[in-house]
């Protein structure tokens, strides 16, 4: 509620309502305001209330009056309006309000007590006993019922309180009656020394009508207290007091008031009974009936009795009405048949035979509100008088059309601190965790139950949340479900009744978390005061934290909800603390001046549309993505933003094959390992192979401090067979692809060729692969040793291509069985991916050692992989070279017979060996001796041994090594004869094929190249895969005018520019001992690896913008954020600059910009 | 039409439905016309639908029945459509072509209704439909005054521009008075402009 001085109309209304008018002043006011004026005309001294729709405006009038009368300048300027001071308070609940009002009356000051329907339930303890005693000055209670539940938790009929407590009840029909009856209620209360209830309904409270403000009289009540026995209630006296109370209800005063408010307002003129119809109404139904009867051509047929003072029941006037010559009577009242039942009693007692109808007739049902339409229908059915009917021609089918319109439920405001708290809780307790029960409460807090927040499981009556949580927690105390139950309530509700329940929770050692949404006001009903309110200095503010700490709760902390990180942390701590935890989420309601004072005026929220709902992984939005769109997935992404310690931009860890590492990582965080594998397979065949042997440029080439262990994660998720064998996405993509009717030949079934094939077949191309070996796989199959990777897995991954429709033409040799030219003519495009299969030789070895005692790395490893090496006798091996094939050979030599002795000699220093660091480490661990910085000087073959003289690079101190077998592993070169047709396109130094770096085109006819045979390509598995994919993109550009470049081009170029082979900056990085993943069985290393691994990635966030994001709409729901054409727009009319969305957006698309916003 | 007039006002919380209703009430009092209204309060500040019914003339109490509204003043198009059932053959609709997407539409689970279809449906069935196409030059919060200005130009509207101006002057704080009156006058000029353009 804004101070009255800001609101011209409210100020005028306050002055008007406090003024006396010689000539009545005509105003059009709400029923609630009329009640207030009635009380003022009755000289009320004090008003005690608890706000609640539909009663709120009554209290607001007095709140304004109170602050008006207490201002010094008003006392000077408005002496008449400030003379009769009216005390006002928002009590903490209805019981206190009524108790204090009773006491005020006993102190000889007249009192008004205001509440909504359910408020009477809280207050009734006070009501039920005071009637047996006595009040002194008049006391009037206003109760506002809410048929149709516009804003209440039930449709109770408060007229029952009249019978229950034996107090008089007025039931006005219009604002004008509300004024008069309230005034009369004060008089009657004074006459009887009994509280009197004025009961309104929403349609009376919130209807405006013309009323007259009359004269005010001078007030002269003096506070006094008389010691009379009636003030002491003891059982011995109660029975007698009850008799006295019932006698009061038979007082003659009721005749005096009844004459005014219980009237036959329209009486039939027909003498004959036949056509005459009687209608009895009370409250708003009276005006509905009056307006409808006005239409009738047969007005003389109707008699209408309106009852305004309904308790005690006005038997005399009802009997008079029943005795009119009426054919039948209908009682029309909303909710329960209270009047109807008494009418029937009167009829029976007086043997009246006229038929009486009421509840249950036609549209007259006990639930919901009546309307002009429902009553018209009831009266039409009852009277058959067609002239009652509305004669306007309606719109055809209107009701159906209206029914189908989208609803507009209320939401938490933009900038509401409640949303911030709910959101922090949502991060801590996502709704897919079923065993945390969230108990909400009445008021704005309850709006958290609505989508998209949906953070409430139960809402009952005011303050029940805390009891609900402790009761449920007790019920589950002996079950496995040990999670805390959460209670959430606003600060107003907490003071109203949650506080006693919290005491009970602490005292009974409950295990709950209570979150108090402390926005320093009662938000829902229009910002009234309560003990925590700060915006008016009339009250003493109660600080929740010391108060609750004093109660003895185990954990008590306050949060500023907009600080999401801190809120999340504290909520987690509170959940982890056994006993009663209390969090006070403190931030002012956006309607309070404090909020506006604290908001940021010079900045403006903006959404970067290049980041909102956009994929950062690939430009071509048609490229398949296995990542599932789900609100929960996005919540998990958003959670990392708040909870992770290390934030790594996914751009820092790009994969040359362009696997979406962001989606891959998040799938794993969400526990969806099969989706993670699918994300790898979006881009390439080889999830398990890469998990085994990729040299992980995504990690090594990242210059970030924190590095997400992508390779280990890949290895981990690929170890699940059910995911590994699932190629359903690729099969579906191939099936759905538009057939291009183009044929592609790929020469070489290594990783480059197979990768090109995988991409092309899924785009609708026909693909034939030629390979010289018996089986596809190239170096992966024949050279990489079995102990470094899962060969069976590889076989499966390559076999999938066949399933997708790729044709393998194996044991076909380029140059012998076909030429590049042949294929170039036969096919629409050709990919040359033949790798480097020619070993470099060392002359000293070649010339001096017989073939039986020497190998090249390639021949040795191929023999190993094809099982054609005899390894029965222990042998001494000498490996020459410092690269990966040397290390592979050395390790293989050791693996085939652990008794073999293996020495490796290379000219590089230990640090500069081109082999992968991890491999070198493994070799050393496997007792392979590595001799660095030596060259081979001399090799001599004797009968039993080979004697090899080696010489350091910088000295002449030679050494002798004796061995049985020499393996030369000093590198490979291309077999240039095979592609002599491409001579023009070959690099003169390296003999490798020159290609276009963007698309792999060789500049020769329709021939593309990929893999190690390309000049400038990185000689690694991932380098081969990526270049294969690049060639596939090049072919698409050529054959279908595909307009995008290769999606991973940036990462591939970065890879190609890196040291080749790469140097390893992460010396400490070690792969765990290789646990072989056998096809058909689950890996035995999985459990501990997953635990360590998942522990290791805890606190990491690999972030990137994602197109499958709808997070702010799905999980946050700020009304200032609107989605237009797939992008979020800010509605600046609503935006309060709270800035929470900046922390919410997982795409990092929202920021503040400096801008002076005109206020 | 009898001497009764029923006016339905529809909009969204924060658009000034209640303020507009207050002005009409004030104007009626100045013109000495019996007036009553009915509104539902409570959740309006939370962005929900807000409607007010205003009845002018003897023996009316602020309630509008189905096919009972002589005027519908719509501040938001979806809320305007939601009042379809109150319209009848002789109704006049003055609707601002202003949309506030409800959450369900925002979330993509519901569609904002086709407003063009709505207007086409109405036109043959009621006396007059004025959809205000493009309000410019005033703050959004004063669009309600623009709508009232347009409505006041309709010959059957029960309140004259003069009494409405008086009501505005009486109700609006001085620092906002000029812009409020200006918005009202712009609304009054809107129909002229439209006719001139044709």
Short mmCIF file of C-alpha atoms in Angstrom, two decimals, chain A residues 958-1130:
data_model
loop_
_atom_site.label_atom_id
_atom_site.label_comp_id
_atom_site.label_asym_id
_atom_site.label_seq_id
_atom_site.Cartn_x
_atom_site.Cartn_y
_atom_site.Cartn_z
CA UNK A 958 79.98 -45.90 -27.97
CA UNK A 959 78.05 -48.73 -26.34
CA UNK A 960 77.25 -52.21 -27.48
CA UNK A 961 73.81 -53.75 -27.40
CA UNK A 962 73.31 -57.40 -28.07
CA UNK A 963 69.98 -58.59 -29.37
CA UNK A 964 68.20 -61.27 -31.42
CA UNK A 965 65.77 -59.15 -33.43
CA UNK A 966 65.91 -55.56 -34.68
CA UNK A 967 62.76 -53.55 -35.30
CA UNK A 968 63.24 -50.40 -37.28
CA UNK A 969 60.60 -47.85 -36.39
CA UNK A 970 61.83 -44.59 -37.83
CA UNK A 971 58.67 -43.53 -39.60
CA UNK A 972 56.52 -44.16 -42.62
CA UNK A 973 56.22 -42.53 -46.01
CA UNK A 974 53.66 -42.69 -48.75
CA UNK A 975 53.82 -45.20 -51.51
CA UNK A 976 53.98 -42.62 -54.25
CA UNK A 977 53.70 -45.05 -57.15
CA UNK A 978 50.12 -45.68 -56.10
CA UNK A 979 49.05 -42.15 -56.85
CA UNK A 980 51.41 -41.25 -59.67
CA UNK A 981 48.38 -39.83 -61.47
CA UNK A 982 48.40 -37.09 -58.83
CA UNK A 983 52.05 -36.20 -59.32
CA UNK A 984 51.20 -32.60 -60.03
CA UNK A 985 49.42 -32.38 -56.71
CA UNK A 986 52.20 -33.87 -54.61
CA UNK A 987 54.46 -31.97 -52.21
CA UNK A 988 58.00 -32.28 -53.46
CA UNK A 989 59.60 -32.60 -50.02
CA UNK A 990 57.28 -34.92 -48.20
CA UNK A 991 55.79 -36.67 -51.24
CA UNK A 992 52.41 -36.14 -49.57
CA UNK A 993 49.36 -34.97 -51.49
CA UNK A 994 48.56 -31.27 -51.41
CA UNK A 995 44.95 -30.54 -50.67
CA UNK A 996 42.67 -27.61 -50.10
CA UNK A 997 42.73 -27.12 -46.34
CA UNK A 998 39.05 -26.26 -46.20
CA UNK A 999 37.59 -29.24 -48.02
CA UNK A 1000 40.27 -31.84 -48.79
CA UNK A 1001 40.08 -31.34 -52.57
CA UNK A 1002 43.20 -32.47 -54.44
CA UNK A 1003 42.64 -30.20 -57.40
CA UNK A 1004 42.55 -33.32 -59.55
CA UNK A 1005 39.26 -34.10 -61.27
CA UNK A 1006 36.74 -35.11 -58.59
CA UNK A 1007 39.31 -36.54 -56.20
CA UNK A 1008 39.54 -35.62 -52.54
CA UNK A 1009 42.08 -36.86 -50.05
CA UNK A 1010 42.03 -37.55 -46.35
CA UNK A 1011 44.18 -38.94 -43.57
CA UNK A 1012 47.95 -39.31 -43.24
CA UNK A 1013 48.55 -39.21 -47.00
CA UNK A 1014 47.57 -35.53 -47.09
CA UNK A 1015 50.24 -32.93 -46.81
CA UNK A 1016 49.76 -30.88 -43.66
CA UNK A 1017 47.44 -33.34 -42.00
CA UNK A 1018 48.00 -34.34 -38.42
CA UNK A 1019 49.13 -37.94 -38.25
CA UNK A 1020 46.80 -39.22 -35.60
CA UNK A 1021 43.55 -41.13 -35.43
CA UNK A 1022 41.53 -38.02 -34.72
CA UNK A 1023 43.43 -36.17 -37.45
CA UNK A 1024 42.42 -38.92 -39.87
CA UNK A 1025 38.80 -38.98 -38.73
CA UNK A 1026 38.45 -35.21 -38.95
CA UNK A 1027 40.07 -35.01 -42.40
CA UNK A 1028 37.76 -37.81 -43.58
CA UNK A 1029 34.80 -35.77 -42.41
CA UNK A 1030 36.25 -32.70 -44.08
CA UNK A 1031 36.51 -34.54 -47.40
CA UNK A 1032 32.88 -35.67 -47.02
CA UNK A 1033 31.86 -32.04 -46.58
CA UNK A 1034 33.93 -31.11 -49.64
CA UNK A 1035 32.10 -33.73 -51.67
CA UNK A 1036 28.75 -32.40 -50.50
CA UNK A 1037 29.82 -28.90 -51.53
CA UNK A 1038 30.77 -30.24 -54.95
CA UNK A 1039 27.79 -32.48 -55.58
CA UNK A 1040 24.87 -30.82 -53.82
CA UNK A 1041 25.99 -27.22 -53.47
CA UNK A 1042 26.15 -27.65 -49.73
CA UNK A 1043 26.72 -24.14 -48.49
CA UNK A 1044 28.47 -24.76 -45.19
CA UNK A 1045 32.13 -25.53 -44.58
CA UNK A 1046 33.35 -28.50 -42.55
CA UNK A 1047 31.83 -28.00 -39.11
CA UNK A 1048 35.02 -28.84 -37.22
CA UNK A 1049 37.38 -26.85 -39.41
CA UNK A 1050 38.65 -24.57 -36.66
CA UNK A 1051 39.60 -27.43 -34.37
CA UNK A 1052 41.09 -29.40 -37.26
CA UNK A 1053 43.29 -26.49 -38.32
CA UNK A 1054 44.38 -26.02 -34.73
CA UNK A 1055 45.24 -29.72 -34.60
CA UNK A 1056 47.15 -29.58 -37.87
CA UNK A 1057 49.20 -26.66 -36.65
CA UNK A 1058 50.06 -28.44 -33.42
CA UNK A 1059 53.31 -30.35 -33.11
CA UNK A 1060 53.10 -33.43 -35.23
CA UNK A 1061 53.28 -35.86 -33.60
CA UNK A 1062 52.13 -33.86 -30.58
CA UNK A 1063 54.16 -33.00 -27.56
CA UNK A 1064 52.46 -33.72 -24.32
CA UNK A 1065 52.28 -30.86 -21.88
CA UNK A 1066 50.53 -32.95 -19.27
CA UNK A 1067 53.28 -35.22 -18.10
CA UNK A 1068 51.41 -36.25 -15.00
CA UNK A 1069 48.42 -37.48 -16.96
CA UNK A 1070 48.25 -41.23 -16.88
CA UNK A 1071 45.70 -43.60 -18.22
CA UNK A 1072 44.73 -46.24 -15.73
CA UNK A 1073 46.04 -49.71 -16.47
CA UNK A 1074 44.22 -50.83 -19.52
CA UNK A 1075 41.23 -52.90 -18.59
CA UNK A 1076 40.19 -54.66 -21.69
CA UNK A 1077 36.52 -54.18 -22.58
CA UNK A 1078 35.43 -57.38 -24.18
CA UNK A 1079 32.50 -57.31 -26.50
CA UNK A 1080 29.49 -59.00 -25.00
CA UNK A 1081 30.50 -58.49 -21.40
CA UNK A 1082 30.47 -55.49 -19.21
CA UNK A 1083 33.81 -54.10 -18.37
CA UNK A 1084 35.20 -54.92 -14.98
CA UNK A 1085 36.93 -51.58 -14.49
CA UNK A 1086 33.75 -49.58 -14.79
CA UNK A 1087 32.64 -49.23 -11.19
CA UNK A 1088 35.73 -47.76 -9.63
CA UNK A 1089 36.59 -45.78 -12.71
CA UNK A 1090 33.18 -44.22 -12.81
CA UNK A 1091 33.38 -43.27 -9.15
CA UNK A 1092 36.80 -41.66 -9.45
CA UNK A 1093 35.92 -40.08 -12.71
CA UNK A 1094 32.61 -38.69 -11.59
CA UNK A 1095 34.29 -37.39 -8.45
CA UNK A 1096 36.89 -35.74 -10.63
CA UNK A 1097 34.43 -33.91 -12.85
CA UNK A 1098 32.44 -32.72 -9.85
CA UNK A 1099 32.43 -28.95 -9.81
CA UNK A 1100 33.26 -28.74 -13.51
CA UNK A 1101 31.09 -27.02 -16.06
CA UNK A 1102 31.82 -27.23 -19.78
CA UNK A 1103 29.51 -24.56 -21.04
CA UNK A 1104 28.29 -23.50 -24.42
CA UNK A 1105 25.14 -22.09 -25.97
CA UNK A 1106 22.66 -24.78 -26.96
CA UNK A 1107 19.75 -24.60 -29.35
CA UNK A 1108 17.75 -27.11 -27.37
CA UNK A 1109 17.26 -24.57 -24.63
CA UNK A 1110 13.98 -23.30 -23.33
CA UNK A 1111 15.16 -23.13 -19.77
CA UNK A 1112 13.90 -19.73 -18.68
CA UNK A 1113 10.44 -20.53 -20.00
CA UNK A 1114 10.38 -24.12 -18.74
CA UNK A 1115 11.89 -23.67 -15.32
CA UNK A 1116 11.86 -20.01 -14.39
CA UNK A 1117 8.83 -18.28 -15.89
CA UNK A 1118 9.55 -14.61 -15.37
CA UNK A 1119 6.62 -12.75 -16.92
CA UNK A 1120 9.00 -10.14 -18.33
CA UNK A 1121 10.59 -12.80 -20.55
CA UNK A 1122 8.67 -13.54 -23.71
CA UNK A 1123 9.67 -15.93 -26.44
CA UNK A 1124 9.26 -14.42 -29.87
CA UNK A 1125 10.29 -16.49 -32.89
CA UNK A 1126 12.41 -18.77 -30.75
CA UNK A 1127 14.32 -16.00 -29.00
CA UNK A 1128 13.74 -14.38 -25.63
CA UNK A 1129 12.66 -10.77 -25.61
CA UNK A 1130 12.48 -8.63 -22.50
#
